[in-house]
mmCIF file of C-alpha atoms in Angstrom:
data_model
loop_
_atom_site.group_PDB
_atom_site.id
_atom_site.type_symbol
_atom_site.label_atom_id
_atom_site.label_comp_id
_atom_site.label_asym_id
_atom_site.label_seq_id
_atom_site.Cartn_x
_atom_site.Cartn_y
_atom_site.Cartn_z
ATOM 1 C CA MET A 134 123.551 102.293 84.645
ATOM 2 C CA ASN A 135 125.099 101.161 87.903
ATOM 3 C CA GLY A 136 126.170 103.989 90.141
ATOM 4 C CA HIS A 137 126.893 105.425 93.558
ATOM 5 C CA TYR A 138 125.154 108.398 95.187
ATOM 6 C CA GLU A 139 125.702 109.919 98.582
ATOM 7 C CA VAL A 140 121.923 110.126 99.094
ATOM 8 C CA VAL A 141 119.072 108.140 97.547
ATOM 9 C CA ILE A 142 115.496 109.205 98.265
ATOM 10 C CA ILE A 143 112.692 106.728 97.533
ATOM 11 C CA GLY A 144 109.583 108.763 96.798
ATOM 12 C CA ALA A 145 109.130 112.017 94.893
ATOM 13 C CA GLY A 146 106.278 113.420 96.939
ATOM 14 C CA ALA A 147 106.274 116.497 99.163
ATOM 15 C CA ALA A 148 108.713 115.201 101.803
ATOM 16 C CA GLY A 149 111.037 113.475 99.308
ATOM 17 C CA LEU A 150 111.390 116.522 97.048
ATOM 18 C CA MET A 151 111.967 118.800 100.046
ATOM 19 C CA CYS A 152 114.672 116.479 101.374
ATOM 20 C CA ALA A 153 116.322 116.210 97.930
ATOM 21 C CA ALA A 154 116.436 119.995 97.541
ATOM 22 C CA GLU A 155 118.025 120.486 100.965
ATOM 23 C CA ALA A 156 120.582 117.686 100.554
ATOM 24 C CA GLY A 157 121.380 119.011 97.075
ATOM 25 C CA LYS A 158 122.028 122.511 98.407
ATOM 26 C CA ARG A 159 124.611 120.979 100.755
ATOM 27 C CA GLY A 160 126.446 119.636 97.706
ATOM 28 C CA ARG A 161 125.463 116.016 98.250
ATOM 29 C CA SER A 162 125.029 113.808 95.181
ATOM 30 C CA VAL A 163 121.336 112.885 95.285
ATOM 31 C CA LEU A 164 119.137 110.444 93.380
ATOM 32 C CA ILE A 165 115.326 110.574 93.689
ATOM 33 C CA VAL A 166 113.543 107.408 92.549
ATOM 34 C CA ASP A 167 109.804 106.867 92.230
ATOM 35 C CA HIS A 168 107.582 104.234 90.617
ATOM 36 C CA ALA A 169 105.167 106.941 89.390
ATOM 37 C CA LYS A 170 105.414 108.658 86.016
ATOM 38 C CA LYS A 171 105.772 112.142 87.530
ATOM 39 C CA PRO A 172 106.667 113.795 90.842
ATOM 40 C CA GLY A 173 104.249 115.327 93.337
ATOM 41 C CA ARG A 174 101.060 113.589 92.269
ATOM 42 C CA LYS A 175 99.338 113.982 95.637
ATOM 43 C CA ILE A 176 100.297 117.664 95.762
ATOM 44 C CA LEU A 177 98.662 118.224 92.373
ATOM 45 C CA ILE A 178 95.238 116.878 93.363
ATOM 46 C CA SER A 179 95.183 118.174 96.943
ATOM 47 C CA GLY A 180 92.860 120.970 97.975
ATOM 48 C CA GLY A 181 90.758 120.573 94.853
ATOM 49 C CA GLY A 182 93.862 121.223 92.735
ATOM 50 C CA ARG A 183 94.842 124.302 94.768
ATOM 51 C CA CYS A 184 97.008 122.588 97.433
ATOM 52 C CA ASN A 185 96.408 123.585 101.053
ATOM 53 C CA PHE A 186 100.179 123.787 101.560
ATOM 54 C CA THR A 187 100.341 124.923 105.206
ATOM 55 C CA ASN A 188 98.480 126.826 107.915
ATOM 56 C CA TYR A 189 99.069 130.118 109.715
ATOM 57 C CA ASP A 190 98.754 128.327 113.064
ATOM 58 C CA VAL A 191 100.848 125.152 113.431
ATOM 59 C CA SER A 192 101.750 123.348 116.643
ATOM 60 C CA ALA A 193 102.318 119.816 117.920
ATOM 61 C CA ASN A 194 98.647 119.815 119.024
ATOM 62 C CA ASN A 195 97.610 119.534 115.357
ATOM 63 C CA TYR A 196 99.176 116.064 115.013
ATOM 64 C CA LEU A 197 98.391 112.500 116.030
ATOM 65 C CA CYS A 198 101.404 110.404 117.006
ATOM 66 C CA GLN A 199 101.985 107.764 119.695
ATOM 67 C CA ASN A 200 104.785 110.048 120.910
ATOM 68 C CA PRO A 201 103.119 113.484 120.824
ATOM 69 C CA HIS A 202 106.431 115.266 121.485
ATOM 70 C CA PHE A 203 108.162 113.739 118.440
ATOM 71 C CA VAL A 204 106.959 116.390 115.969
ATOM 72 C CA LYS A 205 108.139 119.404 117.987
ATOM 73 C CA SER A 206 111.788 119.465 116.920
ATOM 74 C CA ALA A 207 111.188 119.284 113.163
ATOM 75 C CA LEU A 208 108.328 121.798 113.298
ATOM 76 C CA SER A 209 110.565 124.255 115.128
ATOM 77 C CA GLN A 210 113.569 123.705 112.818
ATOM 78 C CA TYR A 211 111.486 124.386 109.700
ATOM 79 C CA THR A 212 108.302 126.307 110.453
ATOM 80 C CA ASN A 213 105.194 127.161 108.483
ATOM 81 C CA TRP A 214 106.643 130.668 108.108
ATOM 82 C CA ASP A 215 109.763 129.233 106.464
ATOM 83 C CA PHE A 216 107.626 127.522 103.833
ATOM 84 C CA ILE A 217 105.434 130.600 103.373
ATOM 85 C CA SER A 218 108.648 132.578 102.718
ATOM 86 C CA LEU A 219 109.709 130.043 100.089
ATOM 87 C CA VAL A 220 106.307 130.258 98.371
ATOM 88 C CA SER A 221 106.524 134.067 98.427
ATOM 89 C CA LYS A 222 110.062 134.008 97.024
ATOM 90 C CA TYR A 223 108.729 132.186 93.968
ATOM 91 C CA GLY A 224 105.925 134.712 93.578
ATOM 92 C CA ILE A 225 103.205 132.116 94.060
ATOM 93 C CA GLU A 226 99.930 133.809 94.952
ATOM 94 C CA TYR A 227 98.099 132.277 97.882
ATOM 95 C CA GLU A 228 94.991 132.976 99.914
ATOM 96 C CA GLU A 229 93.852 132.342 103.459
ATOM 97 C CA ARG A 230 90.656 130.369 103.982
ATOM 98 C CA GLU A 231 88.906 129.482 107.241
ATOM 99 C CA HIS A 232 91.000 128.332 110.211
ATOM 100 C CA GLY A 233 94.235 129.800 108.779
ATOM 101 C CA GLN A 234 94.425 127.375 105.848
ATOM 102 C CA LEU A 235 96.645 128.587 102.980
ATOM 103 C CA PHE A 236 95.851 127.615 99.382
ATOM 104 C CA CYS A 237 97.344 128.513 96.015
ATOM 105 C CA VAL A 238 95.160 131.088 94.267
ATOM 106 C CA ASP A 239 95.835 129.445 90.913
ATOM 107 C CA SER A 240 97.114 125.868 90.841
ATOM 108 C CA ALA A 241 98.899 123.274 92.986
ATOM 109 C CA LYS A 242 101.205 122.839 89.992
ATOM 110 C CA HIS A 243 103.062 125.952 91.155
ATOM 111 C CA ILE A 244 104.100 124.155 94.373
ATOM 112 C CA VAL A 245 105.406 121.142 92.434
ATOM 113 C CA ASP A 246 107.231 123.418 89.981
ATOM 114 C CA MET A 247 108.780 125.327 92.896
ATOM 115 C CA LEU A 248 110.050 122.096 94.506
ATOM 116 C CA LEU A 249 111.448 120.873 91.187
ATOM 117 C CA GLN A 250 113.243 124.194 90.703
ATOM 118 C CA GLU A 251 114.689 123.815 94.201
ATOM 119 C CA CYS A 252 115.942 120.375 93.096
ATOM 120 C CA ASP A 253 117.283 121.683 89.783
ATOM 121 C CA LEU A 254 120.935 121.256 90.729
ATOM 122 C CA PRO A 255 123.702 119.479 88.802
ATOM 123 C CA ASN A 256 124.197 117.056 91.711
ATOM 124 C CA VAL A 257 120.484 116.027 91.951
ATOM 125 C CA SER A 258 119.150 113.326 89.591
ATOM 126 C CA GLN A 259 115.628 111.957 89.241
ATOM 127 C CA ARG A 260 114.332 108.619 87.930
ATOM 128 C CA TYR A 261 110.661 107.837 87.401
ATOM 129 C CA ARG A 262 108.787 104.636 86.556
ATOM 130 C CA CYS A 263 111.574 103.027 88.498
ATOM 131 C CA ASP A 264 111.116 99.804 90.460
ATOM 132 C CA VAL A 265 113.234 99.508 93.633
ATOM 133 C CA GLN A 266 114.033 96.012 94.921
ATOM 134 C CA ASP A 267 116.437 94.005 97.061
ATOM 135 C CA ILE A 268 117.512 96.752 99.463
ATOM 136 C CA GLU A 269 120.371 95.626 101.671
ATOM 137 C CA LYS A 270 122.721 97.199 104.196
ATOM 138 C CA THR A 271 126.412 97.312 103.313
ATOM 139 C CA GLU A 272 129.435 98.276 105.412
ATOM 140 C CA THR A 273 129.366 101.815 103.999
ATOM 141 C CA GLY A 274 125.660 102.310 103.317
ATOM 142 C CA PHE A 275 123.041 100.577 101.199
ATOM 143 C CA ARG A 276 122.720 98.663 97.945
ATOM 144 C CA PHE A 277 119.571 98.018 95.906
ATOM 145 C CA LYS A 278 118.273 97.234 92.447
ATOM 146 C CA ALA A 279 116.661 100.076 90.457
ATOM 147 C CA ASP A 280 115.019 98.186 87.603
ATOM 148 C CA THR A 281 118.031 96.230 86.303
ATOM 149 C CA ASP A 282 120.689 98.610 87.661
ATOM 150 C CA THR A 283 122.575 98.239 90.928
ATOM 151 C CA ILE A 284 122.741 101.448 92.950
ATOM 152 C CA THR A 285 124.725 102.093 96.105
ATOM 153 C CA CYS A 286 124.413 105.016 98.512
ATOM 154 C CA ASP A 287 125.626 106.280 101.867
ATOM 155 C CA SER A 288 122.220 107.481 103.098
ATOM 156 C CA LEU A 289 118.808 106.077 102.177
ATOM 157 C CA VAL A 290 115.682 108.180 102.739
ATOM 158 C CA VAL A 291 112.271 106.484 102.706
ATOM 159 C CA ALA A 292 109.662 109.023 101.575
ATOM 160 C CA THR A 293 107.120 106.577 100.198
ATOM 161 C CA GLY A 294 104.009 108.018 101.866
ATOM 162 C CA GLY A 295 101.087 106.073 103.314
ATOM 163 C CA LEU A 296 98.252 103.961 101.943
ATOM 164 C CA SER A 297 95.750 106.736 101.222
ATOM 165 C CA MET A 298 94.628 107.305 97.630
ATOM 166 C CA PRO A 299 95.789 104.008 96.070
ATOM 167 C CA LYS A 300 94.775 105.326 92.636
ATOM 168 C CA LEU A 301 97.821 107.600 92.894
ATOM 169 C CA GLY A 302 100.047 104.584 93.450
ATOM 170 C CA ALA A 303 100.099 104.348 97.256
ATOM 171 C CA THR A 304 101.685 101.109 98.487
ATOM 172 C CA PRO A 305 102.939 99.666 101.811
ATOM 173 C CA PHE A 306 106.517 99.618 100.440
ATOM 174 C CA GLY A 307 107.873 101.999 103.089
ATOM 175 C CA TYR A 308 106.487 99.875 105.920
ATOM 176 C CA LYS A 309 108.100 96.785 104.399
ATOM 177 C CA ILE A 310 111.479 98.547 104.340
ATOM 178 C CA ALA A 311 111.024 99.483 108.015
ATOM 179 C CA GLU A 312 110.126 95.919 108.991
ATOM 180 C CA GLN A 313 113.043 94.551 106.961
ATOM 181 C CA PHE A 314 115.401 96.566 109.182
ATOM 182 C CA GLY A 315 113.662 95.549 112.432
ATOM 183 C CA LEU A 316 111.545 98.660 112.967
ATOM 184 C CA SER A 317 108.005 98.248 114.271
ATOM 185 C CA VAL A 318 105.072 99.756 112.380
ATOM 186 C CA VAL A 319 102.084 101.195 114.249
ATOM 187 C CA SER A 320 98.960 99.593 112.733
ATOM 188 C CA THR A 321 97.557 101.740 109.951
ATOM 189 C CA SER A 322 94.058 102.951 109.138
ATOM 190 C CA ALA A 323 92.390 105.591 106.991
ATOM 191 C CA GLY A 324 92.300 109.113 108.433
ATOM 192 C CA LEU A 325 90.592 112.346 107.358
ATOM 193 C CA VAL A 326 87.958 110.202 105.683
ATOM 194 C CA PRO A 327 84.125 110.266 105.325
ATOM 195 C CA PHE A 328 81.930 107.977 107.425
ATOM 196 C CA THR A 329 79.622 105.384 105.913
ATOM 197 C CA LEU A 330 76.332 104.618 107.675
ATOM 198 C CA HIS A 331 74.421 101.438 108.452
ATOM 199 C CA LYS A 332 71.785 100.473 105.870
ATOM 200 C CA GLU A 333 68.749 101.968 107.624
ATOM 201 C CA ASP A 334 70.491 105.249 108.478
ATOM 202 C CA LYS A 335 71.960 105.455 104.986
ATOM 203 C CA GLU A 336 68.522 105.051 103.407
ATOM 204 C CA ASP A 337 66.959 107.636 105.720
ATOM 205 C CA PHE A 338 69.619 110.261 105.146
ATOM 206 C CA ALA A 339 70.391 109.569 101.460
ATOM 207 C CA GLU A 340 67.855 112.169 100.327
ATOM 208 C CA LEU A 341 69.787 114.826 102.288
ATOM 209 C CA SER A 342 72.813 114.268 100.043
ATOM 210 C CA GLY A 343 74.493 117.598 99.310
ATOM 211 C CA ILE A 344 73.091 119.417 102.356
ATOM 212 C CA ALA A 345 75.765 121.003 104.583
ATOM 213 C CA ILE A 346 75.245 122.446 108.058
ATOM 214 C CA PRO A 347 77.534 123.904 110.734
ATOM 215 C CA ALA A 348 78.070 121.221 113.374
ATOM 216 C CA GLU A 349 80.123 120.290 116.390
ATOM 217 C CA ILE A 350 81.267 116.666 116.493
ATOM 218 C CA THR A 351 82.731 114.911 119.520
ATOM 219 C CA ALA A 352 84.517 111.550 119.532
ATOM 220 C CA GLN A 353 84.298 109.131 122.456
ATOM 221 C CA ASP A 354 87.717 110.293 123.700
ATOM 222 C CA GLY A 355 86.351 113.850 124.057
ATOM 223 C CA THR A 356 88.073 115.306 120.969
ATOM 224 C CA LEU A 357 85.813 117.956 119.435
ATOM 225 C CA PHE A 358 85.714 119.767 116.087
ATOM 226 C CA LYS A 359 83.351 122.565 115.088
ATOM 227 C CA GLU A 360 83.115 122.788 111.303
ATOM 228 C CA ALA A 361 80.712 122.001 108.485
ATOM 229 C CA LEU A 362 79.028 118.590 108.216
ATOM 230 C CA LEU A 363 77.949 117.318 104.804
ATOM 231 C CA PHE A 364 75.337 114.626 104.153
ATOM 232 C CA THR A 365 76.311 112.327 101.255
ATOM 233 C CA HIS A 366 74.568 109.441 99.520
ATOM 234 C CA ARG A 367 76.892 107.065 101.410
ATOM 235 C CA GLY A 368 76.958 108.729 104.815
ATOM 236 C CA LEU A 369 78.552 111.781 106.407
ATOM 237 C CA SER A 370 81.416 113.965 105.230
ATOM 238 C CA GLY A 371 82.546 117.590 105.450
ATOM 239 C CA PRO A 372 85.476 119.052 107.414
ATOM 240 C CA SER A 373 84.100 118.201 110.884
ATOM 241 C CA VAL A 374 83.580 114.539 109.936
ATOM 242 C CA LEU A 375 86.988 114.235 108.255
ATOM 243 C CA GLN A 376 88.656 115.693 111.352
ATOM 244 C CA ILE A 377 86.836 113.476 113.854
ATOM 245 C CA SER A 378 87.382 110.334 111.735
ATOM 246 C CA SER A 379 91.054 110.349 112.787
ATOM 247 C CA TYR A 380 89.938 109.978 116.430
ATOM 248 C CA TRP A 381 87.164 107.436 115.805
ATOM 249 C CA LYS A 382 87.468 103.679 116.330
ATOM 250 C CA ALA A 383 85.200 101.013 114.812
ATOM 251 C CA GLY A 384 82.128 100.381 116.951
ATOM 252 C CA GLN A 385 82.177 103.797 118.612
ATOM 253 C CA THR A 386 79.467 106.425 118.318
ATOM 254 C CA VAL A 387 80.091 110.099 117.629
ATOM 255 C CA THR A 388 78.019 112.873 119.193
ATOM 256 C CA ILE A 389 76.853 115.652 116.886
ATOM 257 C CA ASN A 390 75.585 119.070 117.938
ATOM 258 C CA LEU A 391 73.326 120.008 115.011
ATOM 259 C CA ILE A 392 72.746 123.547 116.304
ATOM 260 C CA PRO A 393 76.096 124.853 117.629
ATOM 261 C CA GLU A 394 75.373 128.433 116.602
ATOM 262 C CA ALA A 395 71.733 128.729 117.729
ATOM 263 C CA ASP A 396 70.029 128.998 121.122
ATOM 264 C CA VAL A 397 67.167 126.695 120.218
ATOM 265 C CA LEU A 398 65.613 126.627 123.673
ATOM 266 C CA ASP A 399 65.289 130.405 123.579
ATOM 267 C CA LEU A 400 63.862 130.159 120.042
ATOM 268 C CA PHE A 401 61.268 127.606 121.256
ATOM 269 C CA ILE A 402 60.169 129.656 124.270
ATOM 270 C CA GLN A 403 59.907 132.946 122.383
ATOM 271 C CA SER A 404 58.130 131.303 119.431
ATOM 272 C CA ARG A 405 55.686 129.548 121.773
ATOM 273 C CA GLU A 406 54.770 132.899 123.323
ATOM 274 C CA LYS A 407 54.282 134.691 119.995
ATOM 275 C CA HIS A 408 53.035 131.823 117.803
ATOM 276 C CA PRO A 409 51.660 129.079 120.068
ATOM 277 C CA ASN A 410 50.097 127.227 117.124
ATOM 278 C CA GLN A 411 53.333 127.128 115.110
ATOM 279 C CA SER A 412 54.586 123.570 114.597
ATOM 280 C CA LEU A 413 57.867 122.308 115.943
ATOM 281 C CA LYS A 414 58.913 121.536 112.348
ATOM 282 C CA ASN A 415 58.372 125.086 111.131
ATOM 283 C CA THR A 416 60.112 126.518 114.186
ATOM 284 C CA LEU A 417 63.207 124.360 113.694
ATOM 285 C CA ALA A 418 63.235 125.118 109.959
ATOM 286 C CA LYS A 419 64.509 128.589 110.969
ATOM 287 C CA VAL A 420 67.807 127.096 112.179
ATOM 288 C CA LEU A 421 68.061 123.738 110.334
ATOM 289 C CA PRO A 422 67.339 122.625 106.759
ATOM 290 C CA LYS A 423 63.631 121.750 106.627
ATOM 291 C CA ARG A 424 64.314 118.369 105.022
ATOM 292 C CA LEU A 425 66.648 117.390 107.883
ATOM 293 C CA VAL A 426 63.958 118.303 110.409
ATOM 294 C CA GLU A 427 61.473 116.170 108.459
ATOM 295 C CA VAL A 428 63.831 113.180 108.489
ATOM 296 C CA LEU A 429 64.371 113.529 112.260
ATOM 297 C CA ILE A 430 60.571 113.564 112.690
ATOM 298 C CA GLU A 431 60.155 110.528 110.407
ATOM 299 C CA ARG A 432 62.779 108.697 112.492
ATOM 300 C CA LYS A 433 60.851 109.677 115.662
ATOM 301 C CA VAL A 434 63.857 111.569 117.025
ATOM 302 C CA LEU A 435 61.445 114.527 117.181
ATOM 303 C CA GLU A 436 57.665 114.754 117.517
ATOM 304 C CA ASP A 437 55.908 117.352 115.373
ATOM 305 C CA LYS A 438 53.018 119.192 117.010
ATOM 306 C CA PRO A 439 52.151 122.823 117.873
ATOM 307 C CA LEU A 440 54.556 124.488 120.294
ATOM 308 C CA LYS A 441 51.761 125.139 122.813
ATOM 309 C CA GLN A 442 51.528 121.373 123.353
ATOM 310 C CA PHE A 443 55.103 121.187 124.693
ATOM 311 C CA ASN A 444 55.991 122.152 128.242
ATOM 312 C CA GLU A 445 59.333 123.749 129.052
ATOM 313 C CA LYS A 446 60.889 120.455 130.202
ATOM 314 C CA GLN A 447 59.988 118.818 126.861
ATOM 315 C CA LEU A 448 61.409 121.742 124.900
ATOM 316 C CA HIS A 449 64.615 121.493 126.928
ATOM 317 C CA GLU A 450 64.804 117.757 126.116
ATOM 318 C CA ILE A 451 64.404 118.470 122.370
ATOM 319 C CA ASP A 452 67.164 121.091 122.612
ATOM 320 C CA GLN A 453 69.414 118.505 124.294
ATOM 321 C CA GLN A 454 68.593 115.870 121.657
ATOM 322 C CA LEU A 455 69.653 118.248 118.890
ATOM 323 C CA GLN A 456 72.860 119.101 120.730
ATOM 324 C CA HIS A 457 73.695 115.447 121.458
ATOM 325 C CA TRP A 458 72.570 113.515 118.388
ATOM 326 C CA GLN A 459 74.274 110.109 118.555
ATOM 327 C CA VAL A 460 75.413 108.466 115.329
ATOM 328 C CA LEU A 461 76.987 105.017 115.037
ATOM 329 C CA PRO A 462 79.006 104.963 111.790
ATOM 330 C CA ASN A 463 79.172 101.673 109.923
ATOM 331 C CA GLY A 464 82.776 102.433 108.988
ATOM 332 C CA THR A 465 84.709 104.809 106.779
ATOM 333 C CA GLU A 466 85.154 105.041 103.035
ATOM 334 C CA GLY A 467 88.682 103.698 103.601
ATOM 335 C CA TYR A 468 91.959 104.525 101.900
ATOM 336 C CA ARG A 469 90.219 105.178 98.573
ATOM 337 C CA THR A 470 89.118 108.643 99.673
ATOM 338 C CA ALA A 471 91.231 109.129 102.828
ATOM 339 C CA GLU A 472 93.473 112.165 102.815
ATOM 340 C CA VAL A 473 95.991 110.627 105.178
ATOM 341 C CA THR A 474 97.117 107.319 106.703
ATOM 342 C CA LEU A 475 97.035 106.989 110.487
ATOM 343 C CA GLY A 476 99.868 104.965 112.006
ATOM 344 C CA GLY A 477 103.068 104.020 110.209
ATOM 345 C CA VAL A 478 106.721 103.602 111.109
ATOM 346 C CA ASP A 479 107.008 103.845 114.896
ATOM 347 C CA THR A 480 108.720 107.138 115.775
ATOM 348 C CA GLN A 481 110.418 105.577 118.811
ATOM 349 C CA HIS A 482 112.962 104.185 116.335
ATOM 350 C CA LEU A 483 113.732 107.632 114.863
ATOM 351 C CA SER A 484 115.627 110.716 115.991
ATOM 352 C CA SER A 485 113.148 113.597 116.228
ATOM 353 C CA LYS A 486 116.012 115.981 115.423
ATOM 354 C CA THR A 487 117.242 114.295 112.207
ATOM 355 C CA MET A 488 114.648 111.633 111.187
ATOM 356 C CA GLU A 489 117.494 109.057 111.167
ATOM 357 C CA CYS A 490 116.844 105.540 112.378
ATOM 358 C CA LYS A 491 118.554 105.040 115.741
ATOM 359 C CA GLN A 492 119.563 101.420 115.123
ATOM 360 C CA VAL A 493 120.333 101.629 111.376
ATOM 361 C CA PRO A 494 122.730 104.518 110.694
ATOM 362 C CA GLY A 495 122.125 106.197 107.344
ATOM 363 C CA LEU A 496 118.449 105.118 107.093
ATOM 364 C CA TYR A 497 115.916 107.978 107.300
ATOM 365 C CA PHE A 498 112.120 108.194 107.180
ATOM 366 C CA VAL A 499 110.248 111.387 106.247
ATOM 367 C CA GLY A 500 106.640 112.440 105.703
ATOM 368 C CA GLU A 501 103.505 110.331 105.908
ATOM 369 C CA VAL A 502 105.259 106.945 106.022
ATOM 370 C CA MET A 503 105.877 107.418 109.747
ATOM 371 C CA ASP A 504 103.360 107.477 112.585
ATOM 372 C CA VAL A 505 102.615 111.187 112.297
ATOM 373 C CA SER A 506 99.259 112.370 110.973
ATOM 374 C CA GLY A 507 98.078 115.957 110.851
ATOM 375 C CA TRP A 508 94.656 117.502 111.056
ATOM 376 C CA LEU A 509 92.863 118.704 107.965
ATOM 377 C CA GLY A 510 94.082 122.176 107.055
ATOM 378 C CA GLY A 511 97.612 122.009 105.625
ATOM 379 C CA TYR A 512 99.204 120.228 108.571
ATOM 380 C CA ASN A 513 100.213 117.070 106.709
ATOM 381 C CA PHE A 514 102.019 119.083 104.064
ATOM 382 C CA GLN A 515 103.747 121.112 106.779
ATOM 383 C CA TRP A 516 104.955 117.838 108.320
ATOM 384 C CA ALA A 517 106.287 116.808 104.895
ATOM 385 C CA TRP A 518 108.184 120.108 104.512
ATOM 386 C CA SER A 519 109.547 120.046 108.086
ATOM 387 C CA SER A 520 110.584 116.382 108.217
ATOM 388 C CA GLY A 521 112.014 116.534 104.686
ATOM 389 C CA PHE A 522 113.960 119.674 105.511
ATOM 390 C CA VAL A 523 115.565 118.348 108.704
ATOM 391 C CA ALA A 524 116.563 115.039 107.100
ATOM 392 C CA GLY A 525 118.069 117.042 104.249
ATOM 393 C CA GLN A 526 120.429 118.753 106.710
ATOM 394 C CA TRP A 527 121.865 115.418 107.880
ATOM 395 C CA VAL A 528 121.801 112.872 105.045
#
């Protein structure tokens, strides 16, 4: 089935489907191709199957990119409110969770169904389990092999995503296309990912697996997140850890405030006055899980004795230790559990207004394949909607 399309989009994820819908509405003949069996696989499993599809508060500050200004144009052309309106138009119920995160009340499947309905146009075709090879530039556009067929197109959109979640079929294909056409790729790593710990730390904290506490985590560059921290049998997870992992580099420590919501020094001084024989362990158990306090004592981070045996300077030092607990991660769990890929196609090669490659007319990149990574909280999906939308206006 050889054929010509005005627009071919490689990748039927969030950004690819959004781009296809927009190009289709403009009357362009569109073909979406994907090697997966079905569209939107990452959407379906995201947010525990509920899809955190955007956030009430979105700005360029919520993104990591070597050019921090790059995201501004697309985010302003298609905002979080535009996507919320689309979701509302389809009658999809959603709820707000902490930090303005918006989730489907029922199922992420509603978001995929909505995007497929948006693409349900006579001029938009889809092909799955399709292997794309031998992409080449022609005088009028591009030519490639789709399985055994030869397809030509005027505009080619790369919406292949990053390397996170390889079980869903993630591959470096998009980066290879970029490099084939002379574009540089910012080195990639796993982002929004749990930390693993060194052997001794892992053994000490393994028994805390499943315990979550409010925490404030700071990376060496000063970036700070205040959200829950979760101990796991492999290391540390939870929203605060996932967020800070995108700012962490191998070999660096992170600083954790274990008591961001408690004035522990005041608790110590008042408790010492009223209950001078009360142990440090039992005092701290009022603001921290008792088992965590016990582990910190076992590790000699803290010394357990009656409060009356501590002077005010010592109590202040304990307070500071709990606010500045240093952890040296062994690494991260990697792409297997990462929610996003840091790095990607260098945005210096792309127009921030259209997502078109400056030196290869007709070649576009959208979504996670490029060097744009959002925070946890719906920001990566918003980038998919915004970048997909703007490319759809131009392809």
